[in-house]
Amino acid sequence: MKHESPIKRRKSRQIHVGSVPVGGDAPIAVQSMTNTETCDVDATVAQIEALQQAGADIVRVSVPSMDAAEAFSKIRPRVSVPLVADIHFDYKIALKVAEYGVDCLRINPGNIGREDRVRAVIDAAKDRNIPIRIGVNAGSLEKDLQRKYGEPTPEALVESAMRHIDILDRHDFQDFKVSLKASEVFMTVAAYRQIASQIEQPLHLGITEAGGFRSGTVKSSIGLGMLLMDGIGDTIRVSLAADPVQEVKVGYDILKSLRLRARGINFVACPSCSRQNFDVIQTMNDLEARLEDVNTSMDVAIIGCIVNGPGEAKEADLGLTGGSPRNLLYIDGKPNQKLDNENLVDSLERLIREAVELRKEREAAVIARTHD
């Protein structure tokens, strides 16, 4: 659990979305998108803050109109997380949000219109050091590509992306990232694998319109996992028909499982069986709910019996092994104390929080020594 990830990431050009580096050797960023009405400033700000609290590094906001652009001007100063504006067709909206302090523009240069309009947007991005995200989607491919390929294909997605990239290249603009999303896992994976070897810019991963919370999580985990295992991907968004906060949590769980990011408690828990000496499932549900606020990285094992319990507990920062008549708690791989089933969750929460605070103190002491 404490080993480095064996994944060798694709080398990419680094850009900055606000204060967040994307690409190069930067950690893979987790993104989500608001689903509030952008013109409802208070509701949008509240959702952005909830996403940031959940761990979102970057938040995207749809800006479909000038009224939404004006609302964005009020939203921007009220939040600290970098914001991406999602814009289609109307170049004037892009110019407005650039003026209002947007951190990234999600546009497709090809649907902005005339060359002078594209140039105006690129010039504004250059002047303010704003990167651009080219976002290709299987559901909105250009009509001529639909005719050429007959249906969305990986090759069609890549050709669409390269058209937009060529426009930016003509204007000597290189600070961009690219996404090629489809709701079909194989198509998405193949498209990203193709373009990964053709450009140096960072790639934003996602399975678009993945579905509801359960099915979308499974589909996204498979598709994003395949690409991340290949070393492909510099920022991710898990697209779920669910509370956007869940997108962030699932995204972090995917990265944690591949040892690419560490945030919060990494629980190891058995599925439980008749050997269990306490209610593993209820204990886990309670602990996850109570410890959602913990951001410090820590491995915690909750195992119901002595078959696999000691082995898992010894590998965790803190581990519980079910035992009769009392359960055995390990800290840093060594037996520490025994816990009764009565008030078990309360005791575990207290001990985990104590361990978290101790880790924070140790990390703060290390940082202080390095600055002496």
C-alpha positions as YAML, in Angstrom:
chain: A
units: angstrom
residues:
- id: 1
  name: MET
  ca: [0.00, 0.00, 0.00]
- id: 2
  name: LYS
  ca: [2.91, 2.33, 0.59]
- id: 3
  name: HIS
  ca: [4.85, 1.58, -2.61]
- id: 4
  name: GLU
  ca: [5.38, 3.98, -5.50]
- id: 5
  name: SER
  ca: [3.19, 3.53, -8.54]
- id: 6
  name: PRO
  ca: [4.88, 1.45, -11.25]
- id: 7
  name: ILE
  ca: [3.15, 3.50, -13.95]
- id: 8
  name: LYS
  ca: [5.49, 5.46, -16.23]
- id: 9
  name: ARG
  ca: [3.60, 8.52, -17.38]
- id: 10
  name: ARG
  ca: [3.72, 9.91, -20.89]
- id: 11
  name: LYS
  ca: [5.90, 12.99, -21.13]
- id: 12
  name: SER
  ca: [3.83, 16.04, -21.96]
- id: 13
  name: ARG
  ca: [4.22, 19.79, -22.19]
- id: 14
  name: GLN
  ca: [3.20, 21.48, -18.94]
- id: 15
  name: ILE
  ca: [0.58, 24.22, -18.89]
- id: 16
  name: HIS
  ca: [-0.98, 26.05, -15.96]
- id: 17
  name: VAL
  ca: [-4.69, 26.35, -15.27]
- id: 18
  name: GLY
  ca: [-4.54, 29.16, -12.78]
- id: 19
  name: SER
  ca: [-2.22, 27.94, -10.03]
- id: 20
  name: VAL
  ca: [-2.59, 24.27, -11.00]
- id: 21
  name: PRO
  ca: [0.11, 22.76, -13.23]
- id: 22
  name: VAL
  ca: [-1.20, 20.27, -15.77]
- id: 23
  name: GLY
  ca: [1.14, 17.92, -17.60]
- id: 24
  name: GLY
  ca: [4.85, 17.38, -17.26]
- id: 25
  name: ASP
  ca: [5.63, 15.88, -13.86]
- id: 26
  name: ALA
  ca: [2.65, 17.52, -12.13]
- id: 27
  name: PRO
  ca: [0.17, 15.30, -10.24]
- id: 28
  name: ILE
  ca: [-2.84, 14.27, -12.31]
- id: 29
  name: ALA
  ca: [-5.47, 16.92, -11.66]
- id: 30
  name: VAL
  ca: [-9.06, 16.04, -10.77]
- id: 31
  name: GLN
  ca: [-11.80, 18.11, -12.37]
- id: 32
  name: SER
  ca: [-15.56, 18.37, -12.22]
- id: 33
  name: MET
  ca: [-18.23, 20.66, -13.65]
- id: 34
  name: THR
  ca: [-21.05, 22.62, -12.07]
- id: 35
  name: ASN
  ca: [-24.60, 21.70, -13.00]
- id: 36
  name: THR
  ca: [-26.28, 24.72, -11.45]
- id: 37
  name: GLU
  ca: [-27.74, 27.52, -13.54]
- id: 38
  name: THR
  ca: [-24.67, 29.71, -14.00]
- id: 39
  name: CYS
  ca: [-26.74, 32.88, -13.71]
- id: 40
  name: ASP
  ca: [-27.68, 31.77, -10.19]
- id: 41
  name: VAL
  ca: [-24.47, 33.11, -8.72]
- id: 42
  name: ASP
  ca: [-25.02, 32.01, -5.12]
- id: 43
  name: ALA
  ca: [-25.94, 28.44, -6.08]
- id: 44
  name: THR
  ca: [-22.99, 28.15, -8.45]
- id: 45
  name: VAL
  ca: [-20.54, 29.52, -5.89]
- id: 46
  name: ALA
  ca: [-21.88, 27.09, -3.28]
- id: 47
  name: GLN
  ca: [-21.39, 24.15, -5.63]
- id: 48
  name: ILE
  ca: [-17.89, 25.24, -6.61]
- id: 49
  name: GLU
  ca: [-16.97, 25.47, -2.92]
- id: 50
  name: ALA
  ca: [-18.41, 21.99, -2.29]
- id: 51
  name: LEU
  ca: [-16.38, 20.60, -5.18]
- id: 52
  name: GLN
  ca: [-13.23, 22.25, -3.90]
- id: 53
  name: GLN
  ca: [-13.86, 20.86, -0.42]
- id: 54
  name: ALA
  ca: [-14.22, 17.39, -1.94]
- id: 55
  name: GLY
  ca: [-10.79, 17.78, -3.55]
- id: 56
  name: ALA
  ca: [-11.43, 19.21, -7.03]
- id: 57
  name: ASP
  ca: [-8.28, 20.86, -8.39]
- id: 58
  name: ILE
  ca: [-10.14, 22.56, -11.26]
- id: 59
  name: VAL
  ca: [-13.84, 23.31, -11.83]
- id: 60
  name: ARG
  ca: [-15.53, 23.89, -15.19]
- id: 61
  name: VAL
  ca: [-18.50, 26.23, -15.56]
- id: 62
  name: SER
  ca: [-20.77, 26.41, -18.60]
- id: 63
  name: VAL
  ca: [-21.02, 29.94, -20.01]
- id: 64
  name: PRO
  ca: [-23.61, 29.72, -22.81]
- id: 65
  name: SER
  ca: [-24.66, 33.38, -22.96]
- id: 66
  name: MET
  ca: [-23.60, 36.95, -22.24]
- id: 67
  name: ASP
  ca: [-25.80, 36.90, -19.15]
- id: 68
  name: ALA
  ca: [-23.87, 33.85, -17.96]
- id: 69
  name: ALA
  ca: [-20.60, 35.69, -18.70]
- id: 70
  name: GLU
  ca: [-21.75, 38.57, -16.50]
- id: 71
  name: ALA
  ca: [-22.64, 36.05, -13.78]
- id: 72
  name: PHE
  ca: [-19.15, 34.55, -14.19]
- id: 73
  name: SER
  ca: [-17.67, 37.97, -13.42]
- id: 74
  name: LYS
  ca: [-19.39, 37.80, -10.01]
- id: 75
  name: ILE
  ca: [-18.52, 34.15, -9.41]
- id: 76
  name: ARG
  ca: [-14.79, 34.44, -10.16]
- id: 77
  name: PRO
  ca: [-13.81, 36.69, -7.23]
- id: 78
  name: ARG
  ca: [-15.81, 34.63, -4.73]
- id: 79
  name: VAL
  ca: [-13.93, 31.34, -5.21]
- id: 80
  name: SER
  ca: [-10.26, 30.40, -5.16]
- id: 81
  name: VAL
  ca: [-10.19, 27.21, -7.25]
- id: 82
  name: PRO
  ca: [-9.17, 27.61, -10.92]
- id: 83
  name: LEU
  ca: [-12.18, 27.93, -13.24]
- id: 84
  name: VAL
  ca: [-12.59, 26.73, -16.82]
- id: 85
  name: ALA
  ca: [-15.27, 28.39, -18.95]
- id: 86
  name: ASP
  ca: [-17.13, 26.07, -21.31]
- id: 87
  name: ILE
  ca: [-17.96, 28.07, -24.45]
- id: 88
  name: HIS
  ca: [-19.31, 27.19, -27.87]
- id: 89
  name: PHE
  ca: [-19.85, 29.25, -31.03]
- id: 90
  name: ASP
  ca: [-19.90, 32.82, -29.66]
- id: 91
  name: TYR
  ca: [-16.36, 34.19, -29.59]
- id: 92
  name: LYS
  ca: [-17.50, 37.34, -27.76]
- id: 93
  name: ILE
  ca: [-18.32, 35.26, -24.69]
- id: 94
  name: ALA
  ca: [-14.77, 33.92, -24.69]
- id: 95
  name: LEU
  ca: [-13.39, 37.44, -24.86]
- id: 96
  name: LYS
  ca: [-15.59, 38.52, -21.95]
- id: 97
  name: VAL
  ca: [-14.65, 35.72, -19.57]
- id: 98
  name: ALA
  ca: [-10.99, 36.22, -20.49]
- id: 99
  name: GLU
  ca: [-11.42, 39.80, -19.34]
- id: 100
  name: TYR
  ca: [-13.12, 38.58, -16.16]
- id: 101
  name: GLY
  ca: [-10.24, 36.34, -15.07]
- id: 102
  name: VAL
  ca: [-11.03, 32.86, -16.38]
- id: 103
  name: ASP
  ca: [-8.21, 30.34, -15.90]
- id: 104
  name: CYS
  ca: [-8.85, 28.24, -19.02]
- id: 105
  name: LEU
  ca: [-11.09, 28.40, -22.09]
- id: 106
  name: ARG
  ca: [-12.84, 25.21, -23.19]
- id: 107
  name: ILE
  ca: [-13.53, 25.92, -26.86]
- id: 108
  name: ASN
  ca: [-13.23, 24.25, -30.22]
- id: 109
  name: PRO
  ca: [-11.60, 26.82, -32.51]
- id: 110
  name: GLY
  ca: [-13.35, 25.28, -35.49]
- id: 111
  name: ASN
  ca: [-16.82, 26.26, -34.27]
- id: 112
  name: ILE
  ca: [-15.92, 29.83, -33.33]
- id: 113
  name: GLY
  ca: [-16.37, 30.99, -36.92]
- id: 114
  name: ARG
  ca: [-14.28, 33.28, -39.11]
- id: 115
  name: GLU
  ca: [-10.51, 33.40, -38.88]
- id: 116
  name: ASP
  ca: [-10.52, 36.89, -37.39]
- id: 117
  name: ARG
  ca: [-12.77, 35.71, -34.54]
- id: 118
  name: VAL
  ca: [-10.51, 32.77, -33.80]
- id: 119
  name: ARG
  ca: [-7.52, 35.10, -33.86]
- id: 120
  name: ALA
  ca: [-9.21, 37.45, -31.40]
- id: 121
  name: VAL
  ca: [-9.80, 34.64, -28.91]
- id: 122
  name: ILE
  ca: [-6.26, 33.30, -29.26]
- id: 123
  name: ASP
  ca: [-4.79, 36.79, -28.87]
- id: 124
  name: ALA
  ca: [-6.80, 37.32, -25.68]
- id: 125
  name: ALA
  ca: [-5.60, 33.97, -24.35]
- id: 126
  name: LYS
  ca: [-1.99, 34.84, -25.19]
- id: 127
  name: ASP
  ca: [-2.19, 38.29, -23.59]
- id: 128
  name: ARG
  ca: [-3.51, 36.85, -20.31]
- id: 129
  name: ASN
  ca: [-1.62, 33.53, -20.28]
- id: 130
  name: ILE
  ca: [-4.87, 31.58, -20.47]
- id: 131
  name: PRO
  ca: [-4.61, 28.01, -21.80]
- id: 132
  name: ILE
  ca: [-7.23, 26.50, -24.09]
- id: 133
  name: ARG
  ca: [-8.82, 23.09, -23.89]
- id: 134
  name: ILE
  ca: [-9.84, 21.52, -27.17]
- id: 135
  name: GLY
  ca: [-12.77, 19.23, -26.38]
- id: 136
  name: VAL
  ca: [-13.83, 16.70, -29.02]
- id: 137
  name: ASN
  ca: [-16.99, 14.70, -28.34]
- id: 138
  name: ALA
  ca: [-18.32, 11.75, -30.33]
- id: 139
  name: GLY
  ca: [-21.81, 13.20, -30.09]
- id: 140
  name: SER
  ca: [-20.91, 16.47, -31.84]
- id: 141
  name: LEU
  ca: [-18.49, 15.56, -34.61]
- id: 142
  name: GLU
  ca: [-18.38, 17.76, -37.70]
- id: 143
  name: LYS
  ca: [-20.92, 16.73, -40.35]
- id: 144
  name: ASP
  ca: [-18.29, 16.02, -42.99]
- id: 145
  name: LEU
  ca: [-16.50, 13.67, -40.61]
- id: 146
  name: GLN
  ca: [-19.77, 11.92, -39.88]
- id: 147
  name: ARG
  ca: [-20.22, 11.40, -43.62]
- id: 148
  name: LYS
  ca: [-16.62, 10.32, -44.11]
- id: 149
  name: TYR
  ca: [-16.59, 7.70, -41.36]
- id: 150
  name: GLY
  ca: [-20.28, 6.81, -41.32]
- id: 151
  name: GLU
  ca: [-20.32, 6.82, -37.52]
- id: 152
  name: PRO
  ca: [-18.13, 8.04, -34.67]
- id: 153
  name: THR
  ca: [-14.81, 6.20, -34.64]
- id: 154
  name: PRO
  ca: [-11.47, 6.73, -32.87]
- id: 155
  name: GLU
  ca: [-10.01, 7.95, -36.16]
- id: 156
  name: ALA
  ca: [-12.83, 10.48, -36.56]
- id: 157
  name: LEU
  ca: [-12.24, 11.84, -33.05]
- id: 158
  name: VAL
  ca: [-8.52, 12.20, -33.70]
- id: 159
  name: GLU
  ca: [-9.04, 13.88, -37.08]
- id: 160
  name: SER
  ca: [-11.45, 16.36, -35.49]
- id: 161
  name: ALA
  ca: [-8.96, 17.15, -32.75]
- id: 162
  name: MET
  ca: [-6.11, 17.63, -35.22]
- id: 163
  name: ARG
  ca: [-8.19, 20.13, -37.20]
- id: 164
  name: HIS
  ca: [-8.59, 22.28, -34.11]
- id: 165
  name: ILE
  ca: [-4.95, 21.81, -33.18]
- id: 166
  name: ASP
  ca: [-3.89, 22.94, -36.67]
- id: 167
  name: ILE
  ca: [-5.78, 26.20, -36.14]
- id: 168
  name: LEU
  ca: [-3.90, 26.87, -32.91]
- id: 169
  name: ASP
  ca: [-0.63, 25.90, -34.58]
- id: 170
  name: ARG
  ca: [-1.22, 28.46, -37.34]
- id: 171
  name: HIS
  ca: [-1.44, 31.12, -34.66]
- id: 172
  name: ASP
  ca: [1.61, 29.79, -32.79]
- id: 173
  name: PHE
  ca: [-0.43, 28.90, -29.70]
- id: 174
  name: GLN
  ca: [0.85, 25.85, -27.84]
- id: 175
  name: ASP
  ca: [-0.60, 26.18, -24.35]
- id: 176
  name: PHE
  ca: [-3.53, 23.85, -24.75]
- id: 177
  name: LYS
  ca: [-4.81, 20.47, -23.61]
- id: 178
  name: VAL
  ca: [-6.98, 18.04, -25.53]
- id: 179
  name: SER
  ca: [-9.84, 15.69, -24.76]
- id: 180
  name: LEU
  ca: [-11.43, 13.10, -27.07]
- id: 181
  name: LYS
  ca: [-14.48, 11.73, -25.33]
- id: 182
  name: ALA
  ca: [-17.09, 9.16, -26.20]
- id: 183
  name: SER
  ca: [-19.59, 7.26, -24.08]
- id: 184
  name: GLU
  ca: [-18.16, 4.01, -25.46]
- id: 185
  name: VAL
  ca: [-15.09, 2.78, -23.60]
- id: 186
  name: PHE
  ca: [-13.21, 1.12, -26.48]
- id: 187
  name: MET
  ca: [-13.64, 4.11, -28.80]
- id: 188
  name: THR
  ca: [-12.44, 6.55, -26.16]
- id: 189
  name: VAL
  ca: [-9.41, 4.47, -25.19]
- id: 190
  name: ALA
  ca: [-8.37, 3.93, -28.82]
- id: 191
  name: ALA
  ca: [-8.69, 7.64, -29.64]
- id: 192
  name: TYR
  ca: [-6.53, 8.72, -26.71]
- id: 193
  name: ARG
  ca: [-3.92, 6.10, -27.50]
- id: 194
  name: GLN
  ca: [-3.71, 7.36, -31.07]
- id: 195
  name: ILE
  ca: [-3.36, 11.03, -30.27]
- id: 196
  name: ALA
  ca: [-0.97, 10.48, -27.35]
- id: 197
  name: SER
  ca: [1.83, 9.72, -29.80]
- id: 198
  name: GLN
  ca: [0.99, 12.61, -32.16]
- id: 199
  name: ILE
  ca: [1.09, 15.66, -29.88]
- id: 200
  name: GLU
  ca: [3.07, 16.79, -26.85]
- id: 201
  name: GLN
  ca: [0.28, 18.66, -25.09]
- id: 202
  name: PRO
  ca: [-1.41, 17.33, -21.95]
- id: 203
  name: LEU
  ca: [-4.49, 15.15, -22.27]
- id: 204
  name: HIS
  ca: [-7.72, 15.57, -20.32]
- id: 205
  name: LEU
  ca: [-9.36, 12.17, -19.81]
- id: 206
  name: GLY
  ca: [-13.01, 11.28, -19.50]
- id: 207
  name: ILE
  ca: [-15.69, 8.86, -20.59]
- id: 208
  name: THR
  ca: [-18.44, 11.30, -21.53]
- id: 209
  name: GLU
  ca: [-22.05, 10.70, -20.54]
- id: 210
  name: ALA
  ca: [-20.90, 7.60, -18.67]
- id: 211
  name: GLY
  ca: [-24.25, 7.07, -16.95]
- id: 212
  name: GLY
  ca: [-25.63, 7.11, -13.42]
- id: 213
  name: PHE
  ca: [-23.58, 6.85, -10.26]
- id: 214
  name: ARG
  ca: [-23.01, 3.07, -10.25]
- id: 215
  name: SER
  ca: [-22.81, 2.29, -13.97]
- id: 216
  name: GLY
  ca: [-20.93, 5.50, -14.74]
- id: 217
  name: THR
  ca: [-18.39, 4.80, -12.02]
- id: 218
  name: VAL
  ca: [-17.74, 1.32, -13.40]
- id: 219
  name: LYS
  ca: [-17.46, 2.52, -17.00]
- id: 220
  name: SER
  ca: [-15.19, 5.43, -16.06]
- id: 221
  name: SER
  ca: [-13.00, 3.28, -13.85]
- id: 222
  name: ILE
  ca: [-12.43, 0.80, -16.66]
- id: 223
  name: GLY
  ca: [-11.80, 3.36, -19.41]
- id: 224
  name: LEU
  ca: [-9.73, 5.82, -17.40]
- id: 225
  name: GLY
  ca: [-7.92, 2.97, -15.67]
- id: 226
  name: MET
  ca: [-6.82, 1.48, -19.00]
- id: 227
  name: LEU
  ca: [-5.41, 4.82, -20.14]
- id: 228
  name: LEU
  ca: [-3.80, 5.72, -16.83]
- id: 229
  name: MET
  ca: [-2.12, 2.31, -16.73]
- id: 230
  name: ASP
  ca: [-0.63, 3.21, -20.13]
- id: 231
  name: GLY
  ca: [0.75, 6.41, -18.58]
- id: 232
  name: ILE
  ca: [-1.73, 8.50, -20.57]
- id: 233
  name: GLY
  ca: [-3.59, 11.33, -18.87]
- id: 234
  name: ASP
  ca: [-2.73, 14.57, -17.11]
- id: 235
  name: THR
  ca: [-6.13, 15.59, -15.77]
- id: 236
  name: ILE
  ca: [-9.38, 13.63, -15.42]
- id: 237
  name: ARG
  ca: [-13.11, 14.18, -15.08]
- id: 238
  name: VAL
  ca: [-15.50, 11.39, -14.15]
- id: 239
  name: SER
  ca: [-18.79, 12.26, -15.89]
- id: 240
  name: LEU
  ca: [-21.73, 11.01, -13.83]
- id: 241
  name: ALA
  ca: [-25.45, 11.70, -13.85]
- id: 242
  name: ALA
  ca: [-25.08, 12.34, -10.13]
- id: 243
  name: ASP
  ca: [-23.99, 15.01, -7.67]
- id: 244
  name: PRO
  ca: [-20.76, 16.47, -9.10]
- id: 245
  name: VAL
  ca: [-19.14, 16.01, -5.70]
- id: 246
  name: GLN
  ca: [-19.36, 12.27, -6.33]
- id: 247
  name: GLU
  ca: [-17.39, 12.76, -9.56]
- id: 248
  name: VAL
  ca: [-14.50, 14.17, -7.56]
- id: 249
  name: LYS
  ca: [-14.59, 11.38, -4.99]
- id: 250
  name: VAL
  ca: [-14.65, 8.67, -7.66]
- id: 251
  name: GLY
  ca: [-11.84, 10.41, -9.55]
- id: 252
  name: TYR
  ca: [-9.65, 10.43, -6.47]
- id: 253
  name: ASP
  ca: [-10.50, 6.81, -5.73]
- id: 254
  name: ILE
  ca: [-9.39, 5.84, -9.25]
- id: 255
  name: LEU
  ca: [-6.10, 7.67, -8.85]
- id: 256
  name: LYS
  ca: [-5.55, 6.30, -5.33]
- id: 257
  name: SER
  ca: [-6.08, 2.74, -6.54]
- id: 258
  name: LEU
  ca: [-3.30, 3.25, -9.10]
- id: 259
  name: ARG
  ca: [-1.08, 5.06, -6.55]
- id: 260
  name: LEU
  ca: [-1.11, 8.20, -8.70]
- id: 261
  name: ARG
  ca: [-2.60, 10.51, -6.05]
- id: 262
  name: ALA
  ca: [-3.05, 10.26, -2.32]
- id: 263
  name: ARG
  ca: [-5.77, 12.13, -0.46]
- id: 264
  name: GLY
  ca: [-7.77, 11.08, 2.57]
- id: 265
  name: ILE
  ca: [-8.19, 7.63, 4.04]
- id: 266
  name: ASN
  ca: [-7.41, 4.66, 1.83]
- id: 267
  name: PHE
  ca: [-9.58, 1.94, 3.34]
- id: 268
  name: VAL
  ca: [-8.86, -1.75, 2.92]
- id: 269
  name: ALA
  ca: [-11.86, -3.79, 4.07]
- id: 270
  name: CYS
  ca: [-13.01, -7.36, 3.67]
- id: 271
  name: PRO
  ca: [-16.43, -8.09, 2.11]
- id: 272
  name: SER
  ca: [-17.29, -9.92, 5.37]
- id: 273
  name: CYS
  ca: [-18.46, -13.49, 5.92]
- id: 274
  name: SER
  ca: [-19.67, -15.68, 8.77]
- id: 275
  name: ARG
  ca: [-16.17, -15.57, 10.31]
- id: 276
  name: GLN
  ca: [-16.46, -11.85, 11.08]
- id: 277
  name: ASN
  ca: [-16.30, -10.83, 14.72]
- id: 278
  name: PHE
  ca: [-17.94, -7.46, 14.17]
- id: 279
  name: ASP
  ca: [-20.24, -5.95, 11.53]
- id: 280
  name: VAL
  ca: [-17.66, -5.01, 8.91]
- id: 281
  name: ILE
  ca: [-20.08, -3.45, 6.43]
- id: 282
  name: GLN
  ca: [-21.78, -1.18, 8.95]
- id: 283
  name: THR
  ca: [-18.45, -0.26, 10.50]
- id: 284
  name: MET
  ca: [-17.09, 0.75, 7.10]
- id: 285
  name: ASN
  ca: [-20.20, 2.74, 6.19]
- id: 286
  name: ASP
  ca: [-20.00, 4.63, 9.47]
- id: 287
  name: LEU
  ca: [-16.27, 5.31, 9.24]
- id: 288
  name: GLU
  ca: [-16.41, 6.54, 5.64]
- id: 289
  name: ALA
  ca: [-19.24, 8.92, 6.52]
- id: 290
  name: ARG
  ca: [-17.54, 10.24, 9.64]
- id: 291
  name: LEU
  ca: [-14.08, 10.67, 8.11]
- id: 292
  name: GLU
  ca: [-15.01, 12.37, 4.81]
- id: 293
  name: ASP
  ca: [-13.40, 15.59, 6.07]
- id: 294
  name: VAL
  ca: [-9.95, 13.99, 6.46]
- id: 295
  name: ASN
  ca: [-7.57, 15.02, 3.67]
- id: 296
  name: THR
  ca: [-4.39, 13.52, 5.08]
- id: 297
  name: SER
  ca: [-3.29, 10.37, 3.27]
- id: 298
  name: MET
  ca: [-3.44, 7.26, 5.44]
- id: 299
  name: ASP
  ca: [-3.97, 3.50, 4.94]
- id: 300
  name: VAL
  ca: [-6.55, 1.92, 7.24]
- id: 301
  name: ALA
  ca: [-7.45, -1.79, 7.17]
- id: 302
  name: ILE
  ca: [-10.74, -3.06, 8.59]
- id: 303
  name: ILE
  ca: [-10.78, -6.88, 8.51]
- id: 304
  name: GLY
  ca: [-13.41, -8.97, 10.26]
- id: 305
  name: CYS
  ca: [-11.41, -12.05, 11.29]
- id: 306
  name: ILE
  ca: [-7.93, -13.43, 11.93]
- id: 307
  name: VAL
  ca: [-7.52, -15.23, 8.57]
- id: 308
  name: ASN
  ca: [-6.36, -12.21, 6.54]
- id: 309
  name: GLY
  ca: [-6.61, -9.59, 9.26]
- id: 310
  name: PRO
  ca: [-3.10, -9.65, 10.74]
- id: 311
  name: GLY
  ca: [-1.42, -9.60, 7.33]
- id: 312
  name: GLU
  ca: [-3.47, -6.64, 6.09]
- id: 313
  name: ALA
  ca: [-3.22, -4.79, 9.40]
- id: 314
  name: LYS
  ca: [0.56, -5.06, 9.47]
- id: 315
  name: GLU
  ca: [0.76, -3.36, 6.05]
- id: 316
  name: ALA
  ca: [-1.51, -0.45, 7.02]
- id: 317
  name: ASP
  ca: [-0.87, 2.66, 9.07]
- id: 318
  name: LEU
  ca: [-3.71, 1.54, 11.29]
- id: 319
  name: GLY
  ca: [-5.46, -1.82, 11.07]
- id: 320
  name: LEU
  ca: [-8.19, -3.69, 12.90]
- id: 321
  name: THR
  ca: [-8.39, -7.48, 13.02]
- id: 322
  name: GLY
  ca: [-11.56, -9.11, 14.28]
- id: 323
  name: GLY
  ca: [-10.98, -11.38, 17.28]
- id: 324
  name: SER
  ca: [-12.88, -13.10, 20.05]
- id: 325
  name: PRO
  ca: [-13.66, -11.85, 22.57]
- id: 326
  name: ARG
  ca: [-11.94, -8.58, 21.56]
- id: 327
  name: ASN
  ca: [-10.58, -7.14, 18.32]
- id: 328
  name: LEU
  ca: [-6.88, -6.35, 17.91]
- id: 329
  name: LEU
  ca: [-5.73, -2.95, 16.69]
- id: 330
  name: TYR
  ca: [-2.37, -2.53, 14.93]
- id: 331
  name: ILE
  ca: [-0.61, 0.81, 14.58]
- id: 332
  name: ASP
  ca: [2.31, 1.09, 12.17]
- id: 333
  name: GLY
  ca: [2.28, -2.68, 11.76]
- id: 334
  name: LYS
  ca: [2.50, -3.56, 15.46]
- id: 335
  name: PRO
  ca: [-0.19, -4.75, 17.89]
- id: 336
  name: ASN
  ca: [-1.29, -1.77, 19.95]
- id: 337
  name: GLN
  ca: [-4.46, -2.47, 21.91]
- id: 338
  name: LYS
  ca: [-7.69, -4.46, 21.97]
- id: 339
  name: LEU
  ca: [-11.10, -2.97, 21.24]
- id: 340
  name: ASP
  ca: [-14.54, -4.16, 22.27]
- id: 341
  name: ASN
  ca: [-17.40, -4.28, 19.76]
- id: 342
  name: GLU
  ca: [-19.31, -1.89, 21.97]
- id: 343
  name: ASN
  ca: [-18.45, 1.65, 20.82]
- id: 344
  name: LEU
  ca: [-16.12, 0.18, 18.17]
- id: 345
  name: VAL
  ca: [-16.76, 2.88, 15.57]
- id: 346
  name: ASP
  ca: [-16.33, 5.68, 18.13]
- id: 347
  name: SER
  ca: [-13.02, 4.19, 19.23]
- id: 348
  name: LEU
  ca: [-11.77, 3.71, 15.69]
- id: 349
  name: GLU
  ca: [-12.71, 7.23, 14.66]
- id: 350
  name: ARG
  ca: [-10.89, 8.67, 17.68]
- id: 351
  name: LEU
  ca: [-7.77, 6.60, 17.04]
- id: 352
  name: ILE
  ca: [-7.70, 7.39, 13.32]
- id: 353
  name: ARG
  ca: [-8.06, 11.11, 14.00]
- id: 354
  name: GLU
  ca: [-5.27, 10.93, 16.57]
- id: 355
  name: ALA
  ca: [-3.05, 9.20, 14.03]
- id: 356
  name: VAL
  ca: [-3.91, 11.84, 11.42]
- id: 357
  name: GLU
  ca: [-2.97, 14.67, 13.80]
- id: 358
  name: LEU
  ca: [0.29, 12.93, 14.67]
- id: 359
  name: ARG
  ca: [1.13, 12.58, 10.99]
- id: 360
  name: LYS
  ca: [0.38, 16.27, 10.43]
- id: 361
  name: GLU
  ca: [2.70, 17.21, 13.29]
- id: 362
  name: ARG
  ca: [5.49, 15.04, 11.91]
- id: 363
  name: GLU
  ca: [5.07, 16.48, 8.41]
- id: 364
  name: ALA
  ca: [5.05, 20.03, 9.81]
- id: 365
  name: ALA
  ca: [8.25, 19.31, 11.74]
- id: 366
  name: VAL
  ca: [9.96, 18.02, 8.59]
- id: 367
  name: ILE
  ca: [8.92, 21.12, 6.65]
- id: 368
  name: ALA
  ca: [10.18, 23.36, 9.48]
- id: 369
  name: ARG
  ca: [13.58, 21.62, 9.49]
- id: 370
  name: THR
  ca: [13.97, 22.05, 5.74]
- id: 371
  name: HIS
  ca: [13.45, 25.82, 6.13]
- id: 372
  name: ASP
  ca: [15.94, 26.22, 9.00]
...
